[in-house]
Coordinates of C-alpha atoms and ligand atoms in Angstrom, one line a residue:
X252 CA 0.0 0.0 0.0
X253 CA 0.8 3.7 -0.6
X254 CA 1.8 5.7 2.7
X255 CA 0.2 8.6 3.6
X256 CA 2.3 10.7 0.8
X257 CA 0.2 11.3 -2.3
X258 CA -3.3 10.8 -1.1
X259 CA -4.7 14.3 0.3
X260 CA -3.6 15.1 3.8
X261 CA -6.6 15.2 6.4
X262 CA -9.5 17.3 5.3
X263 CA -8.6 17.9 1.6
X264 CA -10.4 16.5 -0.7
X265 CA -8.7 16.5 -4.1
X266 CA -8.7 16.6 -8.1
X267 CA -9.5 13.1 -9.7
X268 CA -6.1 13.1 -11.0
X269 CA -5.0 12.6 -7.4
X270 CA -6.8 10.6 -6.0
X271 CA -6.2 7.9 -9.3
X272 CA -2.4 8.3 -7.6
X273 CA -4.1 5.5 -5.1
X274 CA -4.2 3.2 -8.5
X275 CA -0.3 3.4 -8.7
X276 CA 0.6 0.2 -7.5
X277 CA -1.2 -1.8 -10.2
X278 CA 0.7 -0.2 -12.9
X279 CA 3.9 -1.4 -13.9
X280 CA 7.1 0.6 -12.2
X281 CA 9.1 1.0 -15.1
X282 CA 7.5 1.5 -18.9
X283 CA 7.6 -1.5 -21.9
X284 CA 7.9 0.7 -24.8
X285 CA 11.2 1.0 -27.1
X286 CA 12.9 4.4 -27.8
X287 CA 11.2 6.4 -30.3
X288 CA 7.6 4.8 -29.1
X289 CA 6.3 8.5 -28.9
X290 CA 7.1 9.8 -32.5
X291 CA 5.2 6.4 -34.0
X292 CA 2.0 8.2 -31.8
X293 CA 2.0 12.1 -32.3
X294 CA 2.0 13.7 -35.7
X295 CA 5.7 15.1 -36.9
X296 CA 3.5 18.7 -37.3
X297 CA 2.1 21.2 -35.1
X298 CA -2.1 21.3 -35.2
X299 CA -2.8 24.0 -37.4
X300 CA -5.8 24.6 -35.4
X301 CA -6.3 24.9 -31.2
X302 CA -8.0 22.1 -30.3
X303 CA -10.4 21.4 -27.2
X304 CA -9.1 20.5 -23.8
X305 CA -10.9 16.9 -23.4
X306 CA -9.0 15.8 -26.6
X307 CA -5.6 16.8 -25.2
X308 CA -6.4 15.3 -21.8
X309 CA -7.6 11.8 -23.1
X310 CA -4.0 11.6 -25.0
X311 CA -2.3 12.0 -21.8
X312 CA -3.6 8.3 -21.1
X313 CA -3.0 6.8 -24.5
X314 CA 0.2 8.6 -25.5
X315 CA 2.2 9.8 -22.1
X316 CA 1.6 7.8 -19.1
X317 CA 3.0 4.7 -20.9
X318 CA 6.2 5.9 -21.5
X319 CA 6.5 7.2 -17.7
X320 CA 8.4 5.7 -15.0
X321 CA 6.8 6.2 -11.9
X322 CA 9.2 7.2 -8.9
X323 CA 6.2 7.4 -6.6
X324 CA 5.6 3.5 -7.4
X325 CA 6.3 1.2 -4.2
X326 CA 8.0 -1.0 -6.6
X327 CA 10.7 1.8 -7.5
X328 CA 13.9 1.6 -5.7
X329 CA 16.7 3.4 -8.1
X330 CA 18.2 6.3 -7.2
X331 CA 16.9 7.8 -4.4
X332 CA 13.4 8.5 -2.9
X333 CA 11.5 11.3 -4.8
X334 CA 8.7 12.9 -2.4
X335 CA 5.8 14.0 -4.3
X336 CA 2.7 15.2 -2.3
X337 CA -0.4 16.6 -2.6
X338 CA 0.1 20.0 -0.8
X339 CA 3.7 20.2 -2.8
X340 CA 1.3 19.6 -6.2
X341 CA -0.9 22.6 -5.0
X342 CA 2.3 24.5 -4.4
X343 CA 3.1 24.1 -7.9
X344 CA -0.3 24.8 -9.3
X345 CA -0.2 27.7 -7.6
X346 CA 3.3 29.0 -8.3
X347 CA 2.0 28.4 -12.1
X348 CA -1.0 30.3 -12.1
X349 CA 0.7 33.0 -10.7
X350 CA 3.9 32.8 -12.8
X351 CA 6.5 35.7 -12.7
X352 CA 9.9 35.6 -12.8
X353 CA 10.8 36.7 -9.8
X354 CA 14.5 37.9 -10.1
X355 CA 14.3 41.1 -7.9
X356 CA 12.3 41.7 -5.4
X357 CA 10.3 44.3 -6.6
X358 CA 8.8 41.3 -9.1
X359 CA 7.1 39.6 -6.6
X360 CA 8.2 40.6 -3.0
X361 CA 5.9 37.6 -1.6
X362 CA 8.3 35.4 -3.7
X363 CA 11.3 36.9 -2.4
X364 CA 10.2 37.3 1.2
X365 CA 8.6 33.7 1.5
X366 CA 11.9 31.9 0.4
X367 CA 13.8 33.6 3.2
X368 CA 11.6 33.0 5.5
X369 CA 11.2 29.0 4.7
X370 CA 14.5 28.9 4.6
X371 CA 15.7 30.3 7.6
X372 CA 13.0 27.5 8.8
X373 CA 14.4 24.7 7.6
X374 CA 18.0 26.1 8.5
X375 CA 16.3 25.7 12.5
X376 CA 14.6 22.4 11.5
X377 CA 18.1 21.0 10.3
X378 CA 19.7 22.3 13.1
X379 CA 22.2 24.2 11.1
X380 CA 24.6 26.7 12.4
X381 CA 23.0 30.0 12.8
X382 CA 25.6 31.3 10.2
X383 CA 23.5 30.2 7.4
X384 CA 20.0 31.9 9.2
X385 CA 19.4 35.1 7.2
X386 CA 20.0 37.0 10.6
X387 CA 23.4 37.6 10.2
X388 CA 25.7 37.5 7.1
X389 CA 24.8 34.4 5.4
X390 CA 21.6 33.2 4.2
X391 CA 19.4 30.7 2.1
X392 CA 18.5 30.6 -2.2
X393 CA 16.3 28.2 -3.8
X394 CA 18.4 26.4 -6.6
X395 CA 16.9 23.6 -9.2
X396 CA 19.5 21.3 -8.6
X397 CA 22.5 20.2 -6.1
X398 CA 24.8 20.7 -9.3
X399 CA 23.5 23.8 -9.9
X400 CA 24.3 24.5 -6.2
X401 CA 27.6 23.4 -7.0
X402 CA 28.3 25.3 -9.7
X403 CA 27.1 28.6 -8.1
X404 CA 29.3 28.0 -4.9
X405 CA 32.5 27.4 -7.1
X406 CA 32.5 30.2 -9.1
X407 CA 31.9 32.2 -6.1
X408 CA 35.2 30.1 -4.0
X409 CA 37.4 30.5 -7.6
X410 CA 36.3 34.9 -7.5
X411 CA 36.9 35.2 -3.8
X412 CA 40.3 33.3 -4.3
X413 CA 41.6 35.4 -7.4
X414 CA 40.3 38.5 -5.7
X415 CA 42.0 37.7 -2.2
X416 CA 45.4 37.7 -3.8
X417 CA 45.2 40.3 -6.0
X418 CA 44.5 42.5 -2.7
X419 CA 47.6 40.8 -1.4
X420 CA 49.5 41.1 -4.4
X421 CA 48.1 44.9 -4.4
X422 CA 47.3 44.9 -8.1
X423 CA 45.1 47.6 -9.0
X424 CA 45.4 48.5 -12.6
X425 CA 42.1 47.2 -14.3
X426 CA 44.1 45.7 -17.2
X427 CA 46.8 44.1 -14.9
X428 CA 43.5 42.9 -12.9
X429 CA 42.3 41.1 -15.5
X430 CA 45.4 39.5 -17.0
X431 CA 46.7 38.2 -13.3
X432 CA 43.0 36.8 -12.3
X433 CA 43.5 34.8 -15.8
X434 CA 47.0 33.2 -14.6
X435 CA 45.6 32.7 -11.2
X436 CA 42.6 31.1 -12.4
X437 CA 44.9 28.4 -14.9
X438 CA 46.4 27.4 -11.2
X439 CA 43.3 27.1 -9.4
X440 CA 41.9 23.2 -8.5
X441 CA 38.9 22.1 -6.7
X442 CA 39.2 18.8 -4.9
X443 CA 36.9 15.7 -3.6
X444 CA 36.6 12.6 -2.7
X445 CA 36.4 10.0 -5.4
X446 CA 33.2 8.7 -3.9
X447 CA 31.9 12.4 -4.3
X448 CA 29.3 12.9 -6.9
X449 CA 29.7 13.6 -10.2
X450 CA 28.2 17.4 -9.9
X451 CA 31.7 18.3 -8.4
X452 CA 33.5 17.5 -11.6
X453 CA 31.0 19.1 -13.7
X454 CA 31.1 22.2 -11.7
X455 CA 34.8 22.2 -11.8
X456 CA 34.6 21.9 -15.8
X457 CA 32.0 24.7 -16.3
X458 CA 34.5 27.1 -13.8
X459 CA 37.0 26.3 -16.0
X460 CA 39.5 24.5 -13.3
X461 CA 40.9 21.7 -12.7
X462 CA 39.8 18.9 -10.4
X463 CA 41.3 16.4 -8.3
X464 CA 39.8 13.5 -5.8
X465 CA 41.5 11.7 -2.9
X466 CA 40.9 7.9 -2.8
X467 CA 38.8 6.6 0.4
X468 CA 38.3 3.3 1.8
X469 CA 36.0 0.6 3.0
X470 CA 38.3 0.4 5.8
X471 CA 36.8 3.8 6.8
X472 CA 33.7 3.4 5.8
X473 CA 34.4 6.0 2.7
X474 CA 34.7 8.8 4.7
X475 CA 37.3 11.7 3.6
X476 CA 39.8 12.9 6.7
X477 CA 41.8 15.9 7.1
X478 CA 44.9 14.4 7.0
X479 CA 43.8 13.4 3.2
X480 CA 43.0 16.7 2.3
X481 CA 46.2 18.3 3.3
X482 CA 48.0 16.0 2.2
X483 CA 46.1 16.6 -1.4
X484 CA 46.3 20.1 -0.5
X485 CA 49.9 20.1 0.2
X486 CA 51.0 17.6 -3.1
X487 CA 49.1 20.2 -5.4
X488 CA 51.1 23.0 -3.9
X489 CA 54.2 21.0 -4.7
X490 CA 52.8 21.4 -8.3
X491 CA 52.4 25.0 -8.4
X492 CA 48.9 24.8 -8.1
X493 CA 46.3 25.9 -5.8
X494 CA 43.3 24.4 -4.0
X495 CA 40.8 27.0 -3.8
X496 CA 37.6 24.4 -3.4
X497 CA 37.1 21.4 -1.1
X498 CA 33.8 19.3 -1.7
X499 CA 32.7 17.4 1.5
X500 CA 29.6 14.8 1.1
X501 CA 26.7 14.4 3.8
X502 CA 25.9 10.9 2.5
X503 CA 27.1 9.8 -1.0
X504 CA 25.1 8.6 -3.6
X505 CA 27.1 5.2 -4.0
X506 CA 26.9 4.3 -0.2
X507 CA 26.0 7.4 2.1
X508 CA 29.1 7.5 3.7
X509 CA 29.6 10.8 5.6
X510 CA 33.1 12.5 5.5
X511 CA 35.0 13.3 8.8
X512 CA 33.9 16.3 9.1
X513 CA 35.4 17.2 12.6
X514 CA 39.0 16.5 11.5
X515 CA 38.9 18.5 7.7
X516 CA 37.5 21.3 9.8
X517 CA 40.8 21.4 11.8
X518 CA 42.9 20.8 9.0
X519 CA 41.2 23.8 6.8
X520 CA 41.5 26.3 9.3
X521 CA 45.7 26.4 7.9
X522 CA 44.1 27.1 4.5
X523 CA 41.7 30.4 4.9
X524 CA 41.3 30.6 1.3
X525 CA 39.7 27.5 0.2
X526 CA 35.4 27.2 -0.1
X527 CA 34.4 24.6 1.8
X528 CA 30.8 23.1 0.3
X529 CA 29.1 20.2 1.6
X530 CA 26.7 18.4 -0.6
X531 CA 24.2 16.7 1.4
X532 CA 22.1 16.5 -1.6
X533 CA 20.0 12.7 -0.6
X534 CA 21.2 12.7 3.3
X535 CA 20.5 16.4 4.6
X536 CA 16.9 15.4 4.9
X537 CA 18.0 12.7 8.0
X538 CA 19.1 16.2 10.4
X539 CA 15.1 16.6 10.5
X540 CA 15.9 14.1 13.5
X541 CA 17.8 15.0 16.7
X542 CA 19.5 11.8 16.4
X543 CA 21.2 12.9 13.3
X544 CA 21.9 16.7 14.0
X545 CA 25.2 15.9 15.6
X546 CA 26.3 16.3 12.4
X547 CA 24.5 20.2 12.0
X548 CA 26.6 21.0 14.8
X549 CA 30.2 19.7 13.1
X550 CA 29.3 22.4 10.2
X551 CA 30.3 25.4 11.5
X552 CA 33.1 25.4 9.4
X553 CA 31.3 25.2 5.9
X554 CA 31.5 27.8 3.8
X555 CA 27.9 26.7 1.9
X556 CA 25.6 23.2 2.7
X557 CA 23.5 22.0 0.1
X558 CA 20.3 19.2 0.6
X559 CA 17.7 18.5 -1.7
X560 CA 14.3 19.1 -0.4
X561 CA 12.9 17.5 -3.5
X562 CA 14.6 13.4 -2.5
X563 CA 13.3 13.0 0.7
X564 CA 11.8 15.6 2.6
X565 CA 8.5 15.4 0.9
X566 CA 8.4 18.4 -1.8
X567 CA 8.1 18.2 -5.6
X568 CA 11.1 18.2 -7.7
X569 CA 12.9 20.8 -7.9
X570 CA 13.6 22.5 -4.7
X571 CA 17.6 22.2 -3.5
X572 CA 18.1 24.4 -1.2
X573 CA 21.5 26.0 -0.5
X574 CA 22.7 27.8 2.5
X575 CA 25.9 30.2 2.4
X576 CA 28.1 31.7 5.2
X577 CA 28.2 35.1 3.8
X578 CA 26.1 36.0 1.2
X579 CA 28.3 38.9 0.1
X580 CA 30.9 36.0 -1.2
X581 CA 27.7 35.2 -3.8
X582 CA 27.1 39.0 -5.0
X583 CA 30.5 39.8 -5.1
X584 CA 30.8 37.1 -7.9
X585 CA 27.2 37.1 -9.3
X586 CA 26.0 40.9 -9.4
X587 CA 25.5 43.1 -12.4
X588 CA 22.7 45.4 -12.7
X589 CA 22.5 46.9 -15.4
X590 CA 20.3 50.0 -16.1
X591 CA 17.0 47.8 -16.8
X592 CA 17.3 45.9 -13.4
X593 CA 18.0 48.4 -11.3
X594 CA 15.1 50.0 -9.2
X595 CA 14.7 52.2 -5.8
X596 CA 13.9 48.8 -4.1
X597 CA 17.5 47.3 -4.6
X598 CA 19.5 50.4 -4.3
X599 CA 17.9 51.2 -1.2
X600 CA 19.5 47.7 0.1
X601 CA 16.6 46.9 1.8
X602 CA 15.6 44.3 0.2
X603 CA 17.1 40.6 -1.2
X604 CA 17.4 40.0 -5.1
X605 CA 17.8 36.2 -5.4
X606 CA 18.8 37.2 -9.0
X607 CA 22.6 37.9 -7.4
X608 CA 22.7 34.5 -5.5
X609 CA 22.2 32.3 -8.6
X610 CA 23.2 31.6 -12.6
X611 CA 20.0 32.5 -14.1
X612 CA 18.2 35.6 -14.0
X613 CA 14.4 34.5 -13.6
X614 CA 13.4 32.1 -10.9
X615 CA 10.2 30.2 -10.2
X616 CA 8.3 30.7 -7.0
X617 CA 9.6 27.1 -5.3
X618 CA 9.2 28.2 -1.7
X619 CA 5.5 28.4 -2.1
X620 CA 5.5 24.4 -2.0
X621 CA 8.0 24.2 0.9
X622 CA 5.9 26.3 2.4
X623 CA 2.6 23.8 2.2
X624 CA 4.9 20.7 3.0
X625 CA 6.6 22.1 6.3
X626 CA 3.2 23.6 7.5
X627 CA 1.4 20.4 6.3
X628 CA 3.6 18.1 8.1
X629 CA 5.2 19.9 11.0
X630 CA 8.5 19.4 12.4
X631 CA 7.1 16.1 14.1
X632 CA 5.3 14.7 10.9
X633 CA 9.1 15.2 8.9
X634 CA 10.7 13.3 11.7
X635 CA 8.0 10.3 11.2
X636 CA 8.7 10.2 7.8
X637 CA 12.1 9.9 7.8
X638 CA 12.1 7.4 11.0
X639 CA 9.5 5.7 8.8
X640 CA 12.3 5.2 5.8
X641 CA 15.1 3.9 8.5
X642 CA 12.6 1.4 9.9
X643 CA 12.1 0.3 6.1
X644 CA 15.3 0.0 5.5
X645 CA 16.6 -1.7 8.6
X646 CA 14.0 -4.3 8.3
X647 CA 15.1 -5.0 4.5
X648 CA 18.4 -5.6 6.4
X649 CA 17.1 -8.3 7.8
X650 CA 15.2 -9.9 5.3
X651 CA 18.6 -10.1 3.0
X652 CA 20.7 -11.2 5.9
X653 CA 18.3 -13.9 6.7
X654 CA 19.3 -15.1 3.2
X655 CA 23.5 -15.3 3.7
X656 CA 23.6 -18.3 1.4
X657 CA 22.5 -15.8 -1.5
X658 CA 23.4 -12.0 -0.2
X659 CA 25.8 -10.0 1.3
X660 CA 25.3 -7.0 2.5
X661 CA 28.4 -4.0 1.5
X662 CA 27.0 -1.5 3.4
X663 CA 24.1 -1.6 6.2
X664 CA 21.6 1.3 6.0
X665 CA 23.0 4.1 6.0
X666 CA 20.3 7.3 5.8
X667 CA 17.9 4.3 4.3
X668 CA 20.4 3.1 1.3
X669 CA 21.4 -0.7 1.7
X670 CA 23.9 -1.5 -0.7
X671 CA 24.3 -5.4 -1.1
X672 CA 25.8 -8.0 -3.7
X673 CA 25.2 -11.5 -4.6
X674 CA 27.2 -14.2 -2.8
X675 CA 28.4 -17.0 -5.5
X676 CA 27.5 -20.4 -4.7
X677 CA 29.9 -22.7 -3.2
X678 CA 32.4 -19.9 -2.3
X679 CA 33.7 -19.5 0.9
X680 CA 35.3 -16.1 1.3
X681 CA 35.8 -13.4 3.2
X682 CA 33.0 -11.3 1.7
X683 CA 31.8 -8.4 3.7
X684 CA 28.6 -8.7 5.6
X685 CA 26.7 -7.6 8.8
X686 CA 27.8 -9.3 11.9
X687 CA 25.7 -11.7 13.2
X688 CA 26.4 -11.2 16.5
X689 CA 26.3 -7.7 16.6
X690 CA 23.0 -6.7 18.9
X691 CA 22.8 -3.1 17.5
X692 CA 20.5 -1.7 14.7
X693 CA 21.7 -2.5 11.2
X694 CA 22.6 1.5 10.4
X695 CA 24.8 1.7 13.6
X696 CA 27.2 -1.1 12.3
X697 CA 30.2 -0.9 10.8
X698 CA 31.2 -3.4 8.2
X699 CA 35.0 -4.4 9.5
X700 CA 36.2 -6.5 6.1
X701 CA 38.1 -4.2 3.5
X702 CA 36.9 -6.4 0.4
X703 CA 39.9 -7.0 -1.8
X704 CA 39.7 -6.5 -5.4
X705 CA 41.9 -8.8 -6.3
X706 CA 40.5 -11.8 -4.7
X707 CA 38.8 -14.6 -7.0
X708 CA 35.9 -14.5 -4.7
X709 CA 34.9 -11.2 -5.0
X710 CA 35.4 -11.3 -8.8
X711 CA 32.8 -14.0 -9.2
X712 CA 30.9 -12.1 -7.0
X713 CA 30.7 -8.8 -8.8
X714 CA 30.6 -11.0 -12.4
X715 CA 27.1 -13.1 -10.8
X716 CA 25.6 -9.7 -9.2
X717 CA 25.7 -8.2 -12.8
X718 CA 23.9 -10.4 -13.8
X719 CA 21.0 -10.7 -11.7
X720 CA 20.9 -6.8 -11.5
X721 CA 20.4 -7.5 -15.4
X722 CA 17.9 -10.3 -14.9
X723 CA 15.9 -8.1 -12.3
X724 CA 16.0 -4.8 -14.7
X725 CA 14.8 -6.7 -17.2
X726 CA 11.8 -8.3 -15.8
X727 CA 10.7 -4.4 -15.2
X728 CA 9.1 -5.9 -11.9
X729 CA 11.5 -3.3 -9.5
X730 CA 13.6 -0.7 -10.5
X731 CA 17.2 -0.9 -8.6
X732 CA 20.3 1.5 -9.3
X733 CA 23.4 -0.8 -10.0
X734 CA 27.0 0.8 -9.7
X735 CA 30.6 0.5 -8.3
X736 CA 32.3 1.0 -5.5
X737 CA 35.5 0.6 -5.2
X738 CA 35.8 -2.1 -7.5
X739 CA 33.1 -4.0 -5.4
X740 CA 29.7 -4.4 -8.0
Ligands
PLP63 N1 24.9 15.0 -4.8 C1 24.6 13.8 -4.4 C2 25.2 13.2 -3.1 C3 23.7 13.1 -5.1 O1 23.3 11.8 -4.7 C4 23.1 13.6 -6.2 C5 22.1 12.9 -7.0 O2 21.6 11.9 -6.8 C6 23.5 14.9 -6.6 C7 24.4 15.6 -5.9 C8 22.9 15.6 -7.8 O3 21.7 16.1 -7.5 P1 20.9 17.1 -8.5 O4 20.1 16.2 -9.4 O5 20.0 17.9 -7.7 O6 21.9 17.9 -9.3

């Protein structure tokens, strides 16, 4: 059965369309059509003429919904969990009908004044530092993506760099600026850990600089440490080039893992210049409970934190949300006004225009649905939802270890992901796996056996769990997200 997500909350009654939503489990999870299937079913040219809305709608049925996945189906386990609800569907109907695009404040000032304030919300239902509340310097911005996020955040770290050390160097001549930021910025190199996601790359390909990762290990549970990063930091130097960006992860998308936060925030403190981001794109949803908002308190150090309100906190794609320790580090890189966007409004500097906080120049009216969600759901309703997920997953836990003679389990729940692989028959190795013994919930386990790449075992291991990951994705029964870690499949 459906949780409680997609059917109206208490005392809504809702569109047809919605309430169909309870129908979702009896169609199939993933679609059985061929690429191309919707050119064979629409004409290659535009209707001449309008035509009425009940022909349009009835095509949605015939030509559409077969050729949609459906990432609210119970059956669908890839990627990561996508919240869609009802009040986060009204959110969106309503940002629609009242569509502007909202790049200063004077377009919209709800807009404007809504996102800050459900952002400086969530900061408090996250437990974030207070550096990122709107109070002080820093501050909150609706982006479409965590790789937007990214982006934003490194072109902001790579300007504050160059413009650091041209104060330094005291370069002042607007030509001589401009030549010397170009040498600095050939120098410059963001770095990560290999198990961060592929966003930082990008990001560091559309700033124009190089990137590096550092290697982490089963051994410690994939986390990054300080000592790593200087010595990255530290062997780049050696190279005449400069870190000037350091990606942390809040849960990464192969396994969760969390990076050691507490000791890279010592280490970084030697190196004032470098951006500190941390992508908690899936896992920043888990500080909703106090359990997990140890972690809020180890971010102090963070330049900007990123999460996804869209993967698991119950609100339609798109809605990252991304919090910055001093704003001015975003419209120092990000502002220009010309004549046609200034206004009274801005220049009195009362007000906030998002427009200097992100890439594009319009934006869509996205904290209208955050604001449905966290007044639909309440602190206390977020934290059963996510509790919900961790119960979920530490019981599937369960039900694979109770089947050692066909699973092993590579990494116990962590934020809800269970990574696992298939055990070949008639192989006795040291595989990793849960400890029997071990009396504590699955997600507070630690999985002590490094698995060795080289080892025949694990070879026949990750050869047979390729296979049935093909045999499952090909029934179109589930939907699971295959990949590699560490050589382990
Ligand atoms: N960061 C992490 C850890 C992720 O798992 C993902 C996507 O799954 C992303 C970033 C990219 O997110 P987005 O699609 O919002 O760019």
């Amino acid at each position: 059965p459906l949780d409680n997500r997609i059917v109206p909350p208490m005392g809504m009654t809702g569109p047809a369309f919605i309430e169909a939503a309870g129908n979702l489990p009896l169609r199939p999870v993933l679609p059985s059509i061929s690429p191309g299937y919707l050119q064979k079913l629409l004409p290659s040219t535009p209707p001449a003429k309008g035509e009425p809305w009940s022909e349009i709608e009835k095509d949605m049925e015939r030509t559409i919904m077969p050729g949609i996945t459906h990432w609210q189906h119970p059956k669908y386990m890839a990627f990561f969990a996508a919240s869609s609800t009802y009040p986060g569907i009204l959110g969106e109907m309503w940002a629609a009908a009242l569509t502007s695009a909202n790049f200063n404040w004077i377009c919209s000032p709800a807009v404007t004044e809504l996102e800050t304030i459900v952002l400086d919300w969530l900061a408090q239902i996250l437990a974030l530092p207070d550096i990122f509340l709107s109070k002080g310097e820093g501050g909150g911005v609706i982006q479409g993506s965590a790789s937007e996020a990214v982006v934003t955040v490194m072109v902001a770290a790579r300007e504050r760099y160059v413009r650091r050390q041209l104060e330094r160097e005291g370069v002042t001549d607007p030509d001589e600026v401009e030549d010397r930021a170009c040498e600095l910025r050939g120098k410059l190199v963001a770095i990560a850990s290999a198990e961060a996601h592929s966003s930082t790359k990008k990001g560091a390909i559309i700033a124009g600089t190089r990137f590096r990762t550092i290697a982490v290990h089963r051994s410690n549970e994939y986390a990054l440490t300080g000592d790593q990063v200087r010595a990255k930091i530290e062997e780049l130097k050696a190279k005449g080039l400069h870190t000037y960006y350091l990606g942390v992860t809040l849960g990464s998308t192969n396994t969760c893992s969390v990076d050691d936060f507490v000791s890279i925030a010592e280490v970084v403190q030697e190196y004032p210049d470098i951006w500190i981001h941390c992508d908690a794109a899936y896992a920043g949803s888990a500080l909703v409970l106090p359990e997990y908002q140890y972690l809020s308190k180890q971010m102090a150090f963070l330049d900007s934190f990123d999460m996804n309100m869209h993967k698991w906190l119950l609100t339609n794609f798109d809605a990252s949300c991304l919090y910055v320790r001093k704003r001015k580090d975003l419209t120092d890189a990000l502002s220009i006004t010309p004549s046609y966007l200034k206004n009274d409004f801005t220049d009195s500097g009362l007000v906030t225009d998002y427009r200097d906080w992100q890439i594009p120049l319009g934006r869509r009216f996205r904290a209208l649905k955050i604001w449905f969600v966290l007044r639909t759901w309440g602190v206390e309703g977020l934290q059963q939802h996510i509790r919900h997920h961790l119960k979920l997953a530490d019981l599937f836990t369960g039900l694979v270890k109770g089947r050692s003679d066909i699973f092993r389990i590579l990494t116990p729940p962590k934020f809800a992901l269970v990574v696992l692989m298939v055990k070949p028959k008639n192989i006795q190795s040291k595989l990793p796996n849960v400890d029997e013994g071990d009396p504590r919930p699955y997600q507070d386990q630690q999985i002590p056996i490094e698995p060795d790449v080289n080892d025949e075992a694990l070879q026949k291991a990750n050869e047979i769990t390729k296979e049935v990951y093909a045999q499952v994705d090909a029934t179109k029964e589930f939907f699971l997200t295959a990949s590699v870690v560490c050589g382990v499949y």
